[in-house]
Short mmCIF file of C-alpha atoms and ligand atoms in Angstrom, two decimals:
data_model
loop_
_atom_site.label_atom_id
_atom_site.label_comp_id
_atom_site.label_asym_id
_atom_site.label_seq_id
_atom_site.Cartn_x
_atom_site.Cartn_y
_atom_site.Cartn_z
CA UNK G 51 -43.38 25.88 60.40
CA UNK G 52 -41.76 24.17 62.52
CA UNK G 53 -39.34 22.56 62.57
CA UNK G 54 -35.92 20.47 64.32
CA UNK G 55 -32.30 21.20 63.80
CA UNK G 56 -29.90 19.16 64.50
CA UNK G 57 -26.57 22.13 63.98
CA UNK G 58 -23.02 21.83 64.31
CA UNK G 59 -21.73 23.61 67.23
CA UNK G 60 -18.14 24.57 67.77
CA UNK G 61 -16.71 27.45 69.72
CA UNK G 62 -13.21 27.23 68.11
CA UNK G 63 -10.72 25.81 65.63
CA UNK G 64 -9.25 23.94 68.03
CA UNK G 65 -12.17 23.04 70.00
CA UNK G 66 -14.79 20.06 69.64
CA UNK G 67 -17.73 20.51 68.01
CA UNK G 68 -21.19 18.25 68.22
CA UNK G 69 -24.31 18.37 66.19
CA UNK G 70 -26.84 19.78 68.78
CA UNK G 71 -30.89 20.04 69.07
CA UNK G 72 -32.80 23.37 67.98
CA UNK G 73 -37.01 23.48 67.86
CA UNK G 74 -37.55 26.24 66.16
CA UNK G 75 -41.32 27.57 65.24
CA UNK G 76 -43.04 30.77 63.16
CA UNK G 77 -40.95 29.72 59.82
CA UNK G 78 -42.82 30.96 56.99
CA UNK G 79 -42.07 29.05 53.53
CA UNK G 80 -41.11 32.50 52.34
CA UNK G 81 -38.17 32.61 54.39
CA UNK G 82 -34.73 32.04 52.73
CA UNK G 83 -32.55 29.64 54.60
CA UNK G 84 -30.29 31.63 55.95
CA UNK G 85 -33.28 34.06 56.95
CA UNK G 86 -34.27 31.22 58.84
CA UNK G 87 -31.34 31.03 61.28
CA UNK G 88 -31.63 34.00 61.68
CA UNK G 89 -34.75 33.88 62.78
CA UNK G 90 -33.26 30.59 65.16
CA UNK G 91 -30.51 33.73 66.55
CA UNK G 92 -32.06 36.11 67.52
CA UNK G 93 -34.34 33.37 69.50
CA UNK G 94 -31.18 32.10 71.08
CA UNK G 95 -29.56 35.66 71.47
CA UNK G 96 -32.89 36.38 73.59
CA UNK G 97 -32.33 33.60 75.28
CA UNK G 98 -28.96 34.17 76.30
CA UNK G 99 -27.31 31.38 74.02
CA UNK G 100 -24.41 32.41 71.53
CA UNK G 101 -25.80 32.58 68.14
CA UNK G 102 -24.76 29.95 65.55
CA UNK G 103 -21.89 31.53 63.33
CA UNK G 104 -22.28 31.10 59.85
CA UNK G 105 -21.02 32.91 56.25
CA UNK G 106 -22.76 35.25 54.36
CA UNK G 107 -22.73 38.43 52.59
CA UNK G 108 -24.86 38.97 49.12
CA UNK G 109 -27.79 37.41 49.85
CA UNK G 110 -28.65 36.80 46.06
CA UNK G 111 -26.22 33.80 45.10
CA UNK G 112 -23.83 36.20 43.77
CA UNK G 113 -20.16 35.97 46.51
CA UNK G 114 -20.05 32.28 47.31
CA UNK G 115 -20.30 32.83 51.19
CA UNK G 116 -22.84 31.64 52.37
CA UNK G 117 -21.48 27.63 52.24
CA UNK G 118 -23.19 24.90 54.71
CA UNK G 119 -24.22 21.33 54.02
CA UNK G 120 -27.84 20.84 54.90
CA UNK G 121 -28.75 16.81 55.19
CA UNK G 122 -25.48 15.81 53.57
CA UNK G 123 -25.95 17.79 50.81
CA UNK G 124 -24.01 21.00 50.25
CA UNK G 125 -25.98 24.46 49.59
CA UNK G 126 -29.00 21.99 50.19
CA UNK G 127 -31.90 19.61 48.15
CA UNK G 128 -31.77 22.60 45.90
CA UNK G 129 -28.79 23.47 42.71
CA UNK G 130 -28.28 27.37 44.59
CA UNK G 131 -26.40 28.61 47.03
CA UNK G 132 -27.95 28.51 50.53
CA UNK G 133 -29.32 32.22 50.57
CA UNK G 134 -30.98 31.15 47.61
CA UNK G 135 -32.62 28.24 49.27
CA UNK G 136 -36.31 28.50 50.52
CA UNK G 137 -37.70 27.08 53.48
CA UNK G 138 -40.69 26.03 50.65
CA UNK G 139 -38.29 22.86 49.87
CA UNK G 140 -38.87 21.92 53.49
CA UNK G 141 -41.95 20.36 55.12
CA UNK G 142 -43.40 21.13 58.43
CA UNK G 143 -41.99 19.35 60.74
CA UNK G 144 -38.82 17.91 59.10
CA UNK G 145 -35.82 17.38 60.90
CA UNK G 146 -32.85 19.23 59.18
CA UNK G 147 -28.80 18.71 59.45
CA UNK G 148 -26.58 21.38 59.00
CA UNK G 149 -23.29 21.02 58.79
CA UNK G 150 -20.05 23.11 57.93
CA UNK G 151 -18.16 22.18 54.90
CA UNK G 152 -15.81 19.06 55.66
CA UNK G 153 -12.23 19.17 53.85
CA UNK G 154 -8.90 19.31 55.72
CA UNK G 155 -7.85 22.93 53.75
CA UNK G 156 -10.76 24.15 54.72
CA UNK G 157 -10.60 23.59 58.79
CA UNK G 158 -13.67 24.91 60.60
CA UNK G 159 -13.26 28.48 61.92
CA UNK G 160 -15.99 27.95 64.49
CA UNK G 161 -19.85 26.37 64.13
CA UNK G 162 -20.40 26.87 60.16
CA UNK G 163 -18.08 28.78 59.53
CA UNK G 164 -14.92 27.74 57.58
CA UNK G 165 -11.58 29.30 56.13
CA UNK G 166 -11.35 28.89 52.24
CA UNK G 167 -8.12 30.93 52.13
CA UNK G 168 -6.85 28.17 50.17
CA UNK G 169 -8.86 29.49 47.06
CA UNK G 170 -7.09 32.39 47.99
CA UNK G 171 -4.41 31.16 47.98
CA UNK G 172 -5.01 28.90 44.45
CA UNK G 173 -5.90 31.88 42.66
CA UNK G 174 -2.92 34.08 43.51
CA UNK G 175 -0.39 31.78 42.10
CA UNK G 176 -2.15 31.87 38.74
CA UNK G 177 -5.53 33.49 37.94
CA UNK G 178 -4.76 36.17 37.20
CA UNK G 179 -3.48 37.92 33.83
CA UNK G 180 -0.96 40.24 33.01
CA UNK G 181 -1.91 43.26 31.98
CA UNK G 182 -0.11 47.04 30.86
CA UNK G 183 -0.80 49.71 32.99
CA UNK G 184 -2.12 53.29 32.03
CA UNK G 185 -5.03 53.49 30.03
CA UNK G 186 -7.82 51.42 29.18
CA UNK G 187 -7.26 49.88 26.02
CA UNK G 188 -9.95 49.51 23.95
CA UNK G 189 -12.91 46.76 24.09
CA UNK G 190 -12.36 45.53 20.86
CA UNK G 191 -8.22 45.90 20.85
CA UNK G 192 -8.35 42.12 21.27
CA UNK G 193 -10.91 40.15 19.00
CA UNK G 194 -12.05 37.00 21.04
CA UNK G 195 -13.70 34.51 19.25
CA UNK G 196 -17.64 34.15 20.07
CA UNK G 197 -16.84 30.59 21.08
CA UNK G 198 -13.86 31.46 23.06
CA UNK G 199 -15.97 33.97 24.86
CA UNK G 200 -18.78 31.51 25.48
CA UNK G 201 -16.59 28.98 27.41
CA UNK G 202 -14.34 31.60 29.70
CA UNK G 203 -17.97 33.41 30.39
CA UNK G 204 -19.29 29.68 31.79
CA UNK G 205 -16.64 29.33 33.89
CA UNK G 206 -15.92 32.74 34.86
CA UNK G 207 -19.63 31.79 36.41
CA UNK G 208 -17.67 30.32 39.41
CA UNK G 209 -18.16 32.24 42.69
CA UNK G 210 -15.61 30.13 44.67
CA UNK G 211 -18.17 28.77 46.73
CA UNK G 212 -16.34 25.69 47.85
CA UNK G 213 -19.51 23.55 47.76
CA UNK G 214 -17.07 21.14 44.96
CA UNK G 215 -15.27 20.25 47.97
CA UNK G 216 -17.32 20.30 50.78
CA UNK G 217 -19.24 17.47 48.18
CA UNK G 218 -16.26 15.24 47.29
CA UNK G 219 -15.92 12.53 48.68
CA UNK G 220 -11.71 13.69 48.30
CA UNK G 221 -12.25 16.82 50.07
CA UNK G 222 -11.26 17.96 46.12
CA UNK G 223 -10.52 21.32 44.53
CA UNK G 224 -10.26 20.39 40.65
CA UNK G 225 -13.80 21.66 39.80
CA UNK G 226 -12.71 25.13 41.18
CA UNK G 227 -9.40 25.12 39.85
CA UNK G 228 -10.36 23.80 36.61
CA UNK G 229 -12.91 26.58 36.25
CA UNK G 230 -10.44 29.56 37.01
CA UNK G 231 -7.96 27.55 34.66
CA UNK G 232 -10.35 27.22 31.62
CA UNK G 233 -11.88 31.13 32.18
CA UNK G 234 -8.12 32.53 31.70
CA UNK G 235 -6.62 29.85 29.78
CA UNK G 236 -9.69 30.14 26.87
CA UNK G 237 -8.61 33.99 26.30
CA UNK G 238 -6.36 35.92 24.35
CA UNK G 239 -5.77 37.45 27.78
CA UNK G 240 -4.81 34.93 29.31
CA UNK G 241 -2.35 33.26 26.59
CA UNK G 242 1.00 34.72 28.07
CA UNK G 243 0.39 32.68 31.38
CA UNK G 244 -1.42 29.57 29.82
CA UNK G 245 1.14 27.19 30.76
CA UNK G 246 2.56 28.77 34.14
CA UNK G 247 -0.71 28.99 35.52
CA UNK G 248 -2.24 25.78 34.75
CA UNK G 249 1.46 24.35 36.47
CA UNK G 250 1.15 26.86 39.18
CA UNK G 251 -2.87 26.52 40.41
CA UNK G 252 -2.61 22.38 40.33
CA UNK G 253 0.76 22.53 42.19
CA UNK G 254 -1.02 25.15 44.99
CA UNK G 255 -3.96 23.32 45.11
CA UNK G 256 -1.97 20.22 45.46
CA UNK G 257 0.46 21.43 49.05
CA UNK G 258 -3.20 22.60 50.12
CA UNK G 259 -3.90 19.40 50.55
CA UNK G 260 -7.43 19.17 48.81
CA UNK G 261 -7.69 15.34 47.17
CA UNK G 262 -7.33 14.16 43.65
CA UNK G 263 -10.09 13.37 41.56
CA UNK G 264 -11.79 10.51 41.13
CA UNK G 265 -14.23 12.05 38.19
CA UNK G 266 -17.45 10.64 40.74
CA UNK G 267 -18.86 14.07 39.69
CA UNK G 268 -20.52 14.88 42.96
CA UNK G 269 -19.01 18.18 42.73
CA UNK G 270 -20.45 19.58 39.16
CA UNK G 271 -23.86 17.68 40.71
CA UNK G 272 -23.69 20.17 43.99
CA UNK G 273 -22.20 23.28 41.76
CA UNK G 274 -25.18 26.21 42.24
CA UNK G 275 -23.38 27.19 39.22
CA UNK G 276 -23.35 24.30 37.40
CA UNK G 277 -19.77 24.25 36.51
CA UNK G 278 -19.64 20.83 34.58
CA UNK G 279 -17.54 17.96 34.90
CA UNK G 280 -15.57 18.06 31.78
CA UNK G 281 -14.09 21.43 33.13
CA UNK G 282 -11.59 19.03 34.92
CA UNK G 283 -10.79 16.76 31.53
CA UNK G 284 -10.48 20.84 29.77
CA UNK G 285 -8.12 21.53 32.60
CA UNK G 286 -6.16 17.78 32.40
CA UNK G 287 -5.35 18.53 28.67
CA UNK G 288 -4.22 21.88 29.72
CA UNK G 289 -2.27 20.31 32.55
CA UNK G 290 -0.77 17.48 29.97
CA UNK G 291 -0.31 20.17 27.11
CA UNK G 292 1.90 22.61 29.63
CA UNK G 293 4.26 19.75 30.87
CA UNK G 294 4.96 18.25 27.64
CA UNK G 295 6.13 21.24 26.39
CA UNK G 296 8.55 22.27 29.11
CA UNK G 297 6.01 25.29 30.62
CA UNK G 298 7.85 26.70 33.68
CA UNK G 299 6.15 27.18 36.98
CA UNK G 300 6.53 30.99 38.42
CA UNK G 301 6.35 29.73 41.81
CA UNK G 302 7.30 27.03 43.97
CA UNK Y 162 26.35 42.99 46.00
CA UNK Y 163 25.69 41.04 42.64
CA UNK Y 164 22.59 39.87 41.39
CA UNK Y 165 21.56 36.07 41.57
CA UNK Y 166 22.19 34.74 38.32
CA UNK Y 167 21.89 31.55 38.59
CA UNK Y 168 17.98 30.28 38.59
CA UNK Y 169 18.08 27.28 40.27
CA UNK Y 170 17.04 24.03 38.94
CA UNK Y 171 13.89 23.51 37.17
CA UNK Y 172 12.42 20.35 38.64
CA UNK Y 173 12.64 17.41 35.97
CA UNK Y 174 9.78 16.46 34.14
CA UNK Y 175 9.00 13.24 35.60
CA UNK Y 176 9.65 14.77 38.69
CA UNK Y 177 6.98 17.24 38.60
CA UNK Y 178 4.62 14.77 36.74
CA UNK Y 179 4.85 12.22 39.99
CA UNK Y 180 4.75 15.06 42.41
CA UNK Y 181 1.33 16.67 41.26
CA UNK Y 182 -2.41 14.32 41.88
CA UNK Y 183 -2.75 15.49 37.95
CA UNK Y 184 -0.01 13.87 36.74
CA UNK Y 185 -0.20 10.32 38.70
CA UNK Y 186 -3.36 10.30 37.63
CA UNK Y 187 -2.15 10.41 34.20
CA UNK Y 188 0.08 7.47 35.19
CA UNK Y 189 -2.73 5.52 36.61
CA UNK Y 190 -4.86 6.43 33.60
CA UNK Y 191 -2.06 5.02 30.59
CA UNK Y 192 -0.77 2.61 32.85
CA UNK Y 193 -4.90 1.32 32.86
CA UNK Y 194 -5.04 1.15 29.42
CA UNK Y 195 -2.11 -0.33 28.86
CA UNK Y 196 -3.89 -3.24 30.92
CA UNK Y 197 -7.01 -2.90 29.30
CA UNK Y 198 -5.18 -3.64 25.83
CA UNK Y 199 -3.58 -6.22 27.15
CA UNK Y 200 -7.35 -7.40 28.42
CA UNK Y 201 -8.61 -6.82 25.24
CA UNK Y 202 -6.50 -8.96 23.18
CA UNK Y 203 -6.56 -11.87 25.94
CA UNK Y 204 -10.11 -11.63 25.62
CA UNK Y 205 -9.64 -12.85 22.02
CA UNK Y 206 -7.28 -15.29 22.73
CA UNK Y 207 -9.15 -17.22 25.02
CA UNK Y 208 -12.50 -17.04 23.47
CA UNK Y 209 -10.27 -19.93 20.64
CA UNK Y 210 -11.31 -22.32 23.76
CA UNK Y 211 -14.86 -22.34 22.06
CA UNK Y 212 -12.64 -24.01 18.67
CA UNK Y 213 -11.61 -26.97 20.55
CA UNK Y 214 -7.87 -28.21 22.32
CA UNK Y 215 -5.97 -27.97 19.11
CA UNK Y 216 -7.30 -24.47 18.18
CA UNK Y 217 -6.07 -23.37 21.71
CA UNK Y 218 -3.05 -24.95 22.21
CA UNK Y 219 -1.92 -24.20 18.73
CA UNK Y 220 -2.61 -20.14 19.67
CA UNK Y 221 -0.45 -20.22 22.81
CA UNK Y 222 1.83 -21.65 21.08
CA UNK Y 223 1.81 -18.69 18.04
CA UNK Y 224 2.12 -16.51 20.98
CA UNK Y 225 5.75 -17.78 21.79
CA UNK Y 226 6.67 -17.80 17.79
CA UNK Y 227 5.59 -13.92 17.84
CA UNK Y 228 8.92 -11.84 15.72
CA UNK Y 229 10.42 -15.03 14.90
CA UNK Y 230 12.97 -15.11 13.61
CA UNK Y 231 14.16 -11.30 14.18
CA UNK Y 232 13.16 -12.79 18.06
CA UNK Y 233 14.41 -15.68 19.26
CA UNK Y 234 11.49 -18.28 20.32
CA UNK Y 235 9.00 -16.83 23.38
CA UNK Y 236 10.63 -13.77 23.63
CA UNK Y 237 7.64 -12.04 22.48
CA UNK Y 238 6.00 -13.06 25.84
CA UNK Y 239 8.83 -11.54 27.91
CA UNK Y 240 8.77 -8.43 25.92
CA UNK Y 241 5.14 -8.57 26.65
CA UNK Y 242 5.45 -9.51 30.64
CA UNK Y 243 7.77 -6.43 31.89
CA UNK Y 244 5.31 -3.75 30.37
CA UNK Y 245 2.63 -5.15 32.43
CA UNK Y 246 4.35 -5.92 35.31
CA UNK Y 247 5.39 -1.99 35.22
CA UNK Y 248 1.87 -1.33 34.72
CA UNK Y 249 0.46 -3.04 37.51
CA UNK Y 250 3.17 -1.36 39.93
CA UNK Y 251 2.48 1.80 38.74
CA UNK Y 252 -0.82 1.82 38.71
CA UNK Y 253 -1.50 0.10 42.50
CA UNK Y 254 1.58 2.20 43.78
CA UNK Y 255 -0.29 5.53 42.08
CA UNK Y 256 -4.17 3.89 43.05
CA UNK Y 257 -2.49 3.19 46.31
CA UNK Y 258 -0.95 6.73 47.28
CA UNK Y 259 -3.62 8.89 45.88
CA UNK Y 260 -6.57 7.08 47.56
CA UNK Y 261 -4.25 7.59 50.09
CA UNK Y 262 -4.41 11.16 49.79
CA UNK Y 263 -7.71 11.41 49.35
CA UNK Y 264 -8.98 10.33 52.50
CA UNK Y 265 -6.60 12.34 54.33
CA UNK Y 266 -8.30 15.22 52.43
CA UNK Y 267 -11.48 14.41 53.87
CA UNK Y 268 -10.69 13.28 57.49
CA UNK Y 269 -14.37 13.87 59.17
CA UNK Y 270 -17.30 12.53 57.78
CA UNK Y 271 -21.00 14.42 57.61
CA UNK Y 272 -23.42 13.45 60.58
CA UNK Y 273 -25.97 13.43 57.70
CA UNK Y 274 -24.62 10.72 55.06
CA UNK Y 275 -25.89 10.12 51.55
CA UNK Y 276 -25.71 6.45 50.42
CA UNK Y 277 -24.82 6.96 46.88
CA UNK Y 278 -21.44 9.48 47.11
CA UNK Y 279 -18.63 7.84 46.57
CA UNK Y 280 -20.08 4.47 45.27
CA UNK Y 281 -17.84 4.50 42.21
CA UNK Y 282 -15.02 5.42 44.30
CA UNK Y 283 -15.53 2.71 46.81
CA UNK Y 284 -16.02 0.41 43.97
CA UNK Y 285 -13.29 1.32 42.50
CA UNK Y 286 -10.74 0.69 45.67
CA UNK Y 287 -12.09 -2.73 46.74
CA UNK Y 288 -12.61 -4.18 43.05
CA UNK Y 289 -8.43 -3.03 42.65
CA UNK Y 290 -7.36 -4.94 45.51
CA UNK Y 291 -9.49 -7.99 44.33
CA UNK Y 292 -8.11 -7.86 41.13
CA UNK Y 293 -4.85 -7.43 42.53
CA UNK Y 294 -4.81 -10.51 44.17
CA UNK Y 295 -6.71 -12.71 41.18
CA UNK Y 296 -3.67 -11.12 38.85
CA UNK Y 297 -1.55 -13.49 41.27
CA UNK Y 298 -3.76 -16.29 41.70
CA UNK Y 299 -4.46 -16.24 38.21
CA UNK Y 300 -0.08 -16.55 36.94
CA UNK Y 301 -0.18 -19.86 39.58
CA UNK Y 302 -2.88 -21.46 38.52
CA UNK Y 303 -2.28 -20.84 35.03
CA UNK Y 304 0.82 -19.43 33.90
CA UNK Y 305 3.34 -20.91 36.47
CA UNK Y 306 0.74 -23.96 37.29
CA UNK Y 307 1.74 -24.27 40.72
CA UNK Y 308 -1.79 -24.57 42.17
CA UNK Y 309 -3.52 -25.96 39.17
CA UNK Y 310 -4.59 -29.56 39.32
CA UNK Y 311 -3.61 -30.84 36.28
CA UNK Y 312 -0.69 -28.62 35.59
CA UNK Y 313 0.55 -30.24 32.85
CA UNK Y 314 3.34 -27.82 30.80
CA UNK Y 315 2.66 -26.77 27.20
CA UNK Y 316 -1.00 -28.19 27.59
CA UNK Y 317 -3.05 -24.76 28.13
CA UNK Y 318 -6.36 -26.07 27.14
CA UNK Y 319 -6.12 -28.98 29.43
CA UNK Y 320 -4.86 -27.23 32.62
CA UNK Y 321 -8.10 -24.07 31.75
CA UNK Y 322 -10.45 -27.32 31.93
CA UNK Y 323 -8.99 -28.12 35.15
CA UNK Y 324 -9.14 -25.12 36.74
CA UNK Y 325 -12.99 -24.29 35.52
CA UNK Y 326 -13.68 -28.25 36.95
CA UNK Y 327 -13.38 -26.92 40.52
CA UNK Y 328 -15.68 -25.05 42.84
CA UNK Y 329 -12.79 -22.53 44.22
CA UNK Y 330 -10.96 -22.00 40.60
CA UNK Y 331 -14.85 -21.30 39.03
CA UNK Y 332 -15.65 -18.56 42.17
CA UNK Y 333 -12.33 -16.64 42.10
CA UNK Y 334 -12.42 -16.25 38.36
CA UNK Y 335 -16.12 -15.32 38.01
CA UNK Y 336 -15.56 -12.53 40.82
CA UNK Y 337 -12.74 -11.06 39.59
CA UNK Y 338 -14.50 -10.65 36.48
CA UNK Y 339 -17.59 -9.20 37.67
CA UNK Y 340 -14.61 -6.75 39.37
CA UNK Y 341 -12.92 -6.53 36.23
CA UNK Y 342 -16.31 -5.10 34.49
CA UNK Y 343 -17.08 -2.64 36.98
CA UNK Y 344 -13.58 -1.11 37.25
CA UNK Y 345 -13.77 -0.30 33.14
CA UNK Y 346 -16.98 0.98 33.30
CA UNK Y 347 -15.65 3.74 35.70
CA UNK Y 348 -11.92 3.88 34.69
CA UNK Y 349 -12.31 3.95 30.45
CA UNK Y 350 -14.26 6.77 31.52
CA UNK Y 351 -12.13 8.35 34.03
CA UNK Y 352 -9.51 7.48 31.99
CA UNK Y 353 -11.15 9.76 29.15
CA UNK Y 354 -11.11 12.76 31.96
CA UNK Y 355 -7.77 12.10 32.93
CA UNK Y 356 -6.83 12.60 30.02
CA UNK Y 357 -8.47 15.55 29.02
CA UNK Y 358 -10.12 13.54 26.09
CA UNK Y 359 -13.37 13.73 27.67
CA UNK Y 360 -15.74 16.76 26.55
CA UNK Y 361 -19.46 18.22 26.62
CA UNK Y 362 -20.34 16.62 23.62
CA UNK Y 363 -17.64 13.46 24.02
CA UNK Y 364 -19.27 12.29 27.75
CA UNK Y 365 -22.90 10.42 26.62
CA UNK Y 366 -20.43 8.26 24.36
CA UNK Y 367 -17.72 8.09 26.22
CA UNK Y 368 -20.14 6.58 29.21
CA UNK Y 369 -21.74 4.29 26.38
CA UNK Y 370 -18.49 2.95 25.49
CA UNK Y 371 -16.95 2.42 29.14
CA UNK Y 372 -20.35 -0.11 29.85
CA UNK Y 373 -20.35 -1.56 26.47
CA UNK Y 374 -16.64 -2.08 27.12
CA UNK Y 375 -17.15 -3.54 29.92
CA UNK Y 376 -20.41 -5.46 29.38
CA UNK Y 377 -18.17 -7.34 26.82
CA UNK Y 378 -15.51 -8.15 28.92
CA UNK Y 379 -17.06 -9.68 32.09
CA UNK Y 380 -19.73 -11.90 29.70
CA UNK Y 381 -16.71 -12.64 27.18
CA UNK Y 382 -14.63 -13.81 30.07
CA UNK Y 383 -16.92 -15.62 32.28
CA UNK Y 384 -18.56 -17.55 29.30
CA UNK Y 385 -15.57 -19.80 29.45
CA UNK Y 386 -15.58 -21.29 33.15
CA UNK Y 387 -19.50 -21.07 32.44
CA UNK Y 388 -18.99 -23.39 29.25
CA UNK Y 389 -16.68 -25.77 31.38
CA UNK Y 390 -19.53 -26.34 33.66
CA UNK Y 391 -22.27 -26.33 31.24
CA UNK Y 392 -19.69 -29.15 29.87
CA UNK Y 393 -19.62 -27.07 26.44
CA UNK Y 394 -16.22 -26.83 26.68
CA UNK Y 395 -14.18 -30.18 28.18
C1 HEM R 458 -3.56 -3.53 40.67
C2 HEM R 458 -4.63 -3.65 40.63
C3 HEM R 458 -5.51 -2.55 40.65
C4 HEM R 458 -5.57 -1.47 41.15
C5 HEM R 458 -5.33 -1.87 42.41
C6 HEM R 458 -6.71 -1.20 40.79
C7 HEM R 458 -6.71 0.65 41.70
C8 HEM R 458 -8.07 1.84 40.73
C9 HEM R 458 -7.96 2.97 41.25
C10 HEM R 458 -8.61 2.95 42.65
C11 HEM R 458 -8.84 3.28 40.25
C12 HEM R 458 -8.85 4.82 40.29
C13 HEM R 458 -10.52 4.98 40.30
C14 HEM R 458 -10.74 6.23 40.03
O1 HEM R 458 -10.55 7.14 39.18
O2 HEM R 458 -11.99 6.71 41.23
C15 HEM R 458 -8.08 2.99 38.90
C16 HEM R 458 -8.39 3.51 38.07
C17 HEM R 458 -8.04 2.36 36.45
N1 HEM R 458 -8.17 1.46 36.69
FE1 HEM R 458 -7.62 0.27 38.10
N2 HEM R 458 -7.20 -1.18 39.45
C18 HEM R 458 -5.96 -1.98 39.65
C19 HEM R 458 -6.15 -3.02 37.73
C20 HEM R 458 -6.92 -2.50 36.96
C21 HEM R 458 -6.97 -3.20 35.58
C22 HEM R 458 -6.12 -5.24 35.54
C23 HEM R 458 -7.08 -2.56 35.16
C24 HEM R 458 -7.33 -2.83 32.93
C25 HEM R 458 -8.26 -3.03 33.39
C26 HEM R 458 -7.43 -1.55 35.19
C27 HEM R 458 -8.06 -0.03 34.55
C28 HEM R 458 -7.78 0.96 34.81
C29 HEM R 458 -8.39 2.68 34.05
C30 HEM R 458 -8.29 2.29 32.97
C31 HEM R 458 -8.30 3.49 34.77
C32 HEM R 458 -8.47 4.44 34.56
C33 HEM R 458 -7.40 5.87 34.92
C34 HEM R 458 -8.25 7.00 35.57
O3 HEM R 458 -8.54 7.19 36.57
O4 HEM R 458 -7.87 7.97 34.56
N3 HEM R 458 -6.78 -1.25 36.66
N4 HEM R 458 -7.66 1.36 39.53
S1 SF4 R 459 -16.81 25.10 40.71
FE1 SF4 R 459 -19.16 25.58 41.59
S2 SF4 R 459 -19.24 24.61 43.45
FE2 SF4 R 459 -17.08 24.64 42.95
S3 SF4 R 459 -17.01 26.73 43.84
FE3 SF4 R 459 -16.64 27.40 41.63
S4 SF4 R 459 -19.21 27.81 42.19
FE4 SF4 R 459 -18.88 27.02 43.60
S1 FES R 460 -24.70 34.99 50.83
FE1 FES R 460 -23.64 35.39 48.96
S2 FES R 460 -24.11 33.89 47.34
FE2 FES R 460 -24.93 33.68 49.41
#
């Protein structure tokens, strides 16, 4: 396959960036999107140019590192991560636009790499449980109802990729934050911090400069892990419950 | 050194709700639902025009007698008005503040734009602006009668017919009622999400309810100027 790529190039956080056009040839339809970029980078390096910087790690769809916006869609046209997107979903001769996640809470570091540490700060403000140290408890010491276990698991699938923020017209992190809150709030292990968790994580999310939710649903459409939109409603319910119960924040 | 035993005063309930995006959105949803509740009863009342001037004017008069003898004549309306005014102001202020925040959170557009992306949100924003202007016009037209052609106090039926006999009266009204329908269509569903009522099981029912109510409200309100234009109501 022969492709025209228009890629956002930016040398550093405070540098101006621009869409730059590259022609690549010899792309196999069995390549993943990242392998296609590797192929481009090899040519750039051989030609003495700076390779395109992008985030990646596992290349098997579980780490969430490989975020980029392809033709205006987070992770491209398929509902999966960029590393799991294959070139067979494109046609010979296509022009493909590749851009970094756009959100003021995710500043560009270089080219397609953005700083997603705002997510880490949301997690560290409440995305944990308090467990006694010492020997591991018996696996069945705390019974978990099946429905709660399933719901927790569905939300635990979130890999923190940030596609929801990138896709949202408001740069909102509600889908990510709600997946993390609901994951722990439905489990008995998460019960001691049930109120402070949601208040703290929403507070941190706001402080990081993410936008609010207008329920357009772009996030859930973009999410490679299928976190559904009603998860946001579930977090709102937790937030209102914590507020009415006079829950206290641990931080902030 | 003594341990600090005094914890800082916890933030007030109202303060923390007001500062949080989720809290602001809750205020927006509740005030929106108050206005929606009013609008539903308003439509019911308005449809009385189809039973003639006496019925309609009698209904308008009855509104002023609700609560008598405990309430004085006309007091009921004066209780409803501040509540509605508070709802409109809170709704507008939170909508404005959240919209500003949302735009700031996404300062840079994608070079590759997809059209449909923020359809609902944009419709809500310009629709809200249209509705604000309409509410002002509507009060000047049929409540204070400042801009009404006929402006006869105590004769709402005749004033209404006069308003809908002008091209501008009809244009403004019908545009606003289309905007109201679009606003309710997304707004009711959105309020259910915001208040945590929505769930995977209820999504379909909520969307159907929002679309259905939106259609009923738009068509119901628009039927009145259309009937005046067709001469069914005069
Ligand atoms: C003052 C004029 C108005 C403005 C500026 C305005 C603006 C907005 C905006 C920007 C939203 C958020 C949309 C979104 O979630 O994407 C909204 C939501 C809503 N509006 Fe309005 N609106 C106005 C009047 C009304 C009226 C007259 C009604 C009553 C029918 C109404 C009912 C609602 C409801 C129920 C919501 C949903 C709340 C939520 O998102 O949770 N609005 N409005
Ligand atoms: S909710 Fe989905 S899109 Fe958002 S960070 Fe988690 S996995 Fe990625
Ligand atoms: S590289 Fe890990 S999810 Fe794509």
